[in-house]
Amino acid sequence: MNKGIANFDYYNPTHIVFGKDRIAELATLIPVDKKVLVLYGGGSVERFGTLKRVREALSGHTFGEFGGIEANPTYATLVRAIERVKQEGYNYLLAVGGGSVIDGTKFVAAGALFDSEPINIFGSGIGEGIPIKEALPFGAVLTLPATGSEMNSGGVVSIVEKKAKLGFGSAVTFPQFSILEPELTYTLPKRQLANGVIDSFVHIMEQYMTYPVGAMVQDRFAEGLLETLIEIGPDVVDESNHDYNLRANFMWTATYALNGTLNKGVPGDWSSHGLGHEITALYHIDHARTLAIVLPSLLEIRKEEKGAKLLQYAERVWHIMDGTDDEKIQAAIDKTRAFFESLGAPTHFSEYELGEEVVDALVSQLEKHGLTAISERGDQTLDVSREIYRNAL
């Protein structure tokens, strides 16, 4: 096992356009000779005037619209968008929405130029796992900070008929630009704000909560972002609190949580997402809430394997200095669970009216999708994952 910082390349071409009243700049961010397809989700972008502002900004462009991308974007919907792109000759895409819309737009951008059926972008027993080599250019207008998709090259799509939620990504699926207007978060309800805080928190943890390799810069970045979310989270989820700086810090933290900075040269453990995706696929619980269920229980079950980093987390992030090492670690796990619950996200299956029946069903899904040796060491077997699900009952 590598005990030092590993070799890495760092590449992120996304142009961030951050601050007040930036949507009007779409007029110059997208070349005027491009035929643009605007992709969005439900009615909120229409209802709150965001889509109207986008239309005004693109008044000098030729553009069309494709709505209805789901909160967990489905393969079937995205294939319809791909067909529309091909039939009508669009050569630039614009995502207007949260991470799901941006993820979906990335898939459409890749699928429109893919040599095979788009299902073959996925592996995990669903498709052939053919690498993405080219994609249409696209930009984004972010409305919900959470996934970091606005400044990274990955995405997640649900294949409903297969009961699967799978990731994809490529160096060619970075947004060319993303507009981040903190004031767009003023329209979000508490549940979505809480989901954004939790999703961001767990993204950071999955790049941090592994084992020490002496990566002081990455560790301090991660710890600072975690402390920021702990500090601002309770105020962020107050939907009546429209403090601009509060929401600006939230938006930028969510972006930085998964823009490729924190994972450079360090091990990562994405098993929380792997276990959480299966919960969403089977029981349709919000993605962030599945993470709130999984992460505290994962830390409980994996205390020994993650002991050194858990102690560092306890002391640096939660400032727990009293007690034995074991007591500090347990206190940090308890505080993590309490933090999620304070935001309104239950951390046990029972609070979602689910019981012991979920354990076998979810473990079966993990096996079906090849998630049998996960974690930073590849030692989280199906039996360990079973313990984690059971601990979360």
Tab-separated table of C-alpha atoms in Angstrom, residues 106-262:
chain	number	residue	atom	x	y	z
A	106	LYS	CA	-23.244	15.188	-19.901
A	107	PHE	CA	-24.733	11.845	-20.906
A	108	VAL	CA	-26.613	13.413	-23.808
A	109	ALA	CA	-23.445	15.228	-24.919
A	110	ALA	CA	-21.547	11.927	-24.974
A	111	GLY	CA	-24.392	9.799	-26.303
A	112	ALA	CA	-25.023	12.078	-29.281
A	113	LEU	CA	-21.555	11.296	-30.656
A	114	PHE	CA	-21.187	7.728	-29.347
A	115	ASP	CA	-20.424	5.044	-31.948
A	116	SER	CA	-22.477	2.371	-30.186
A	117	GLU	CA	-25.788	2.274	-28.341
A	118	PRO	CA	-25.490	4.727	-25.412
A	119	ILE	CA	-26.214	1.909	-22.928
A	120	ASN	CA	-22.687	0.669	-23.680
A	121	ILE	CA	-21.234	3.703	-21.931
A	122	PHE	CA	-21.990	1.785	-18.726
A	123	GLY	CA	-20.283	-1.322	-17.426
A	124	SER	CA	-21.388	-3.179	-14.259
A	125	GLY	CA	-23.130	-5.871	-16.255
A	126	ILE	CA	-25.496	-3.373	-17.902
A	127	GLY	CA	-23.480	-2.431	-20.990
A	128	GLU	CA	-20.039	-3.000	-22.470
A	129	GLY	CA	-18.268	-0.148	-20.661
A	130	ILE	CA	-16.892	1.422	-23.855
A	131	PRO	CA	-14.860	4.588	-23.072
A	132	ILE	CA	-16.306	7.971	-24.075
A	133	LYS	CA	-13.953	9.581	-26.587
A	134	GLU	CA	-15.893	12.653	-27.697
A	135	ALA	CA	-18.855	14.745	-26.626
A	136	LEU	CA	-20.749	17.801	-27.721
A	137	PRO	CA	-19.695	21.028	-26.005
A	138	PHE	CA	-22.012	22.128	-23.209
A	139	GLY	CA	-22.366	24.625	-20.393
A	140	ALA	CA	-24.457	24.815	-17.242
A	141	VAL	CA	-26.533	27.184	-15.138
A	142	LEU	CA	-26.511	25.730	-11.619
A	143	THR	CA	-29.701	26.046	-9.555
A	144	LEU	CA	-29.034	23.547	-6.743
A	145	PRO	CA	-25.589	23.170	-5.140
A	146	ALA	CA	-25.005	19.540	-4.185
A	147	THR	CA	-23.269	17.208	-6.602
A	148	GLY	CA	-20.346	19.261	-7.909
A	149	SER	CA	-21.326	18.172	-11.420
A	150	GLU	CA	-20.968	21.775	-12.587
A	151	MET	CA	-17.164	21.503	-12.338
A	152	ASN	CA	-16.350	17.851	-12.926
A	153	SER	CA	-16.574	15.289	-15.697
A	154	GLY	CA	-18.692	12.576	-14.070
A	155	GLY	CA	-22.374	11.783	-13.848
A	156	VAL	CA	-24.894	9.206	-12.663
A	157	VAL	CA	-27.873	7.820	-14.590
A	158	SER	CA	-30.714	5.523	-13.484
A	159	ILE	CA	-31.612	2.548	-15.672
A	160	VAL	CA	-35.059	1.964	-14.223
A	161	GLU	CA	-35.898	-1.363	-15.831
A	162	LYS	CA	-32.588	-2.792	-14.549
A	163	LYS	CA	-33.027	-1.228	-11.077
A	164	ALA	CA	-29.563	0.267	-11.491
A	165	LYS	CA	-28.002	3.655	-10.824
A	166	LEU	CA	-24.600	3.834	-12.514
A	167	GLY	CA	-21.834	6.342	-13.012
A	168	PHE	CA	-19.924	7.402	-16.111
A	169	GLY	CA	-17.324	10.000	-16.996
A	170	SER	CA	-14.574	11.087	-19.338
A	171	ALA	CA	-12.052	13.876	-19.798
A	172	VAL	CA	-14.328	15.163	-22.599
A	173	THR	CA	-17.431	15.572	-20.392
A	174	PHE	CA	-16.396	18.622	-18.383
A	175	PRO	CA	-18.733	21.603	-18.821
A	176	GLN	CA	-17.050	24.345	-20.845
A	177	PHE	CA	-18.470	26.824	-18.344
A	178	SER	CA	-20.830	26.899	-15.391
A	179	ILE	CA	-22.760	29.902	-14.137
A	180	LEU	CA	-23.086	29.961	-10.343
A	181	GLU	CA	-25.529	32.610	-9.081
A	182	PRO	CA	-25.981	32.150	-5.311
A	183	GLU	CA	-29.295	33.987	-5.399
A	184	LEU	CA	-30.811	31.135	-7.422
A	185	THR	CA	-30.754	29.099	-4.202
A	186	TYR	CA	-33.312	31.457	-2.618
A	187	THR	CA	-36.124	29.515	-4.285
A	188	LEU	CA	-35.097	26.130	-2.851
A	189	PRO	CA	-37.104	24.392	-0.116
A	190	LYS	CA	-35.485	23.144	3.090
A	191	ARG	CA	-35.340	19.523	1.952
A	192	GLN	CA	-33.315	20.348	-1.160
A	193	LEU	CA	-31.005	22.680	0.744
A	194	ALA	CA	-30.375	19.974	3.347
A	195	ASN	CA	-29.757	17.422	0.608
A	196	GLY	CA	-27.173	19.755	-0.907
A	197	VAL	CA	-25.313	20.181	2.373
A	198	ILE	CA	-25.298	16.420	3.062
A	199	ASP	CA	-24.282	15.417	-0.463
A	200	SER	CA	-21.388	17.883	-0.370
A	201	PHE	CA	-20.312	16.713	3.092
A	202	VAL	CA	-20.210	13.064	2.038
A	203	HIS	CA	-18.354	13.874	-1.202
A	204	ILE	CA	-15.600	15.424	0.887
A	205	MET	CA	-15.575	12.547	3.355
A	206	GLU	CA	-15.179	9.964	0.595
A	207	GLN	CA	-11.971	11.637	-0.537
A	208	TYR	CA	-10.703	12.216	3.020
A	209	MET	CA	-11.875	9.385	5.295
A	210	THR	CA	-9.432	6.679	4.238
A	211	TYR	CA	-5.911	6.355	5.682
A	212	PRO	CA	-3.095	8.928	6.075
A	213	VAL	CA	-0.571	9.345	3.242
A	214	GLY	CA	0.926	12.652	4.369
A	215	ALA	CA	-1.153	14.748	1.973
A	216	MET	CA	-1.238	17.864	4.137
A	217	VAL	CA	-2.713	20.144	1.464
A	218	GLN	CA	-5.559	17.812	0.502
A	219	ASP	CA	-6.337	17.045	4.151
A	220	ARG	CA	-6.486	20.686	5.177
A	221	PHE	CA	-8.606	21.574	2.146
A	222	ALA	CA	-11.046	18.806	3.051
A	223	GLU	CA	-11.132	19.678	6.741
A	224	GLY	CA	-11.744	23.346	6.001
A	225	LEU	CA	-14.637	22.526	3.696
A	226	LEU	CA	-16.160	20.141	6.259
A	227	GLU	CA	-15.888	22.785	8.978
A	228	THR	CA	-17.535	25.302	6.662
A	229	LEU	CA	-20.516	23.011	6.057
A	230	ILE	CA	-20.863	22.298	9.782
A	231	GLU	CA	-20.792	26.029	10.499
A	232	ILE	CA	-23.213	27.188	7.808
A	233	GLY	CA	-25.420	24.098	7.394
A	234	PRO	CA	-28.038	24.987	10.035
A	235	ASP	CA	-28.481	28.466	8.525
A	236	VAL	CA	-28.406	27.258	4.913
A	237	VAL	CA	-31.406	24.972	5.488
A	238	ASP	CA	-33.471	27.900	6.797
A	239	GLU	CA	-35.258	28.612	3.532
A	240	SER	CA	-36.196	32.117	4.712
A	241	ASN	CA	-32.548	33.072	5.282
A	242	HIS	CA	-31.493	34.831	2.073
A	243	ASP	CA	-28.116	36.009	3.296
A	244	TYR	CA	-26.102	36.287	0.073
A	245	ASN	CA	-22.693	35.459	1.564
A	246	LEU	CA	-24.134	32.426	3.342
A	247	ARG	CA	-25.518	31.007	0.116
A	248	ALA	CA	-22.397	31.994	-1.842
A	249	ASN	CA	-20.202	30.031	0.569
A	250	PHE	CA	-22.587	27.090	0.355
A	251	MET	CA	-22.556	27.091	-3.431
A	252	TRP	CA	-18.780	27.319	-3.713
A	253	THR	CA	-18.204	24.666	-1.038
A	254	ALA	CA	-20.497	22.239	-2.878
A	255	THR	CA	-18.614	22.874	-6.108
A	256	TYR	CA	-15.187	22.523	-4.511
A	257	ALA	CA	-16.238	19.318	-2.758
A	258	LEU	CA	-16.085	17.401	-6.037
A	259	ASN	CA	-14.194	19.448	-8.607
A	260	GLY	CA	-11.173	17.135	-8.592
A	261	THR	CA	-8.975	19.021	-6.137
A	262	LEU	CA	-9.394	16.910	-3.005
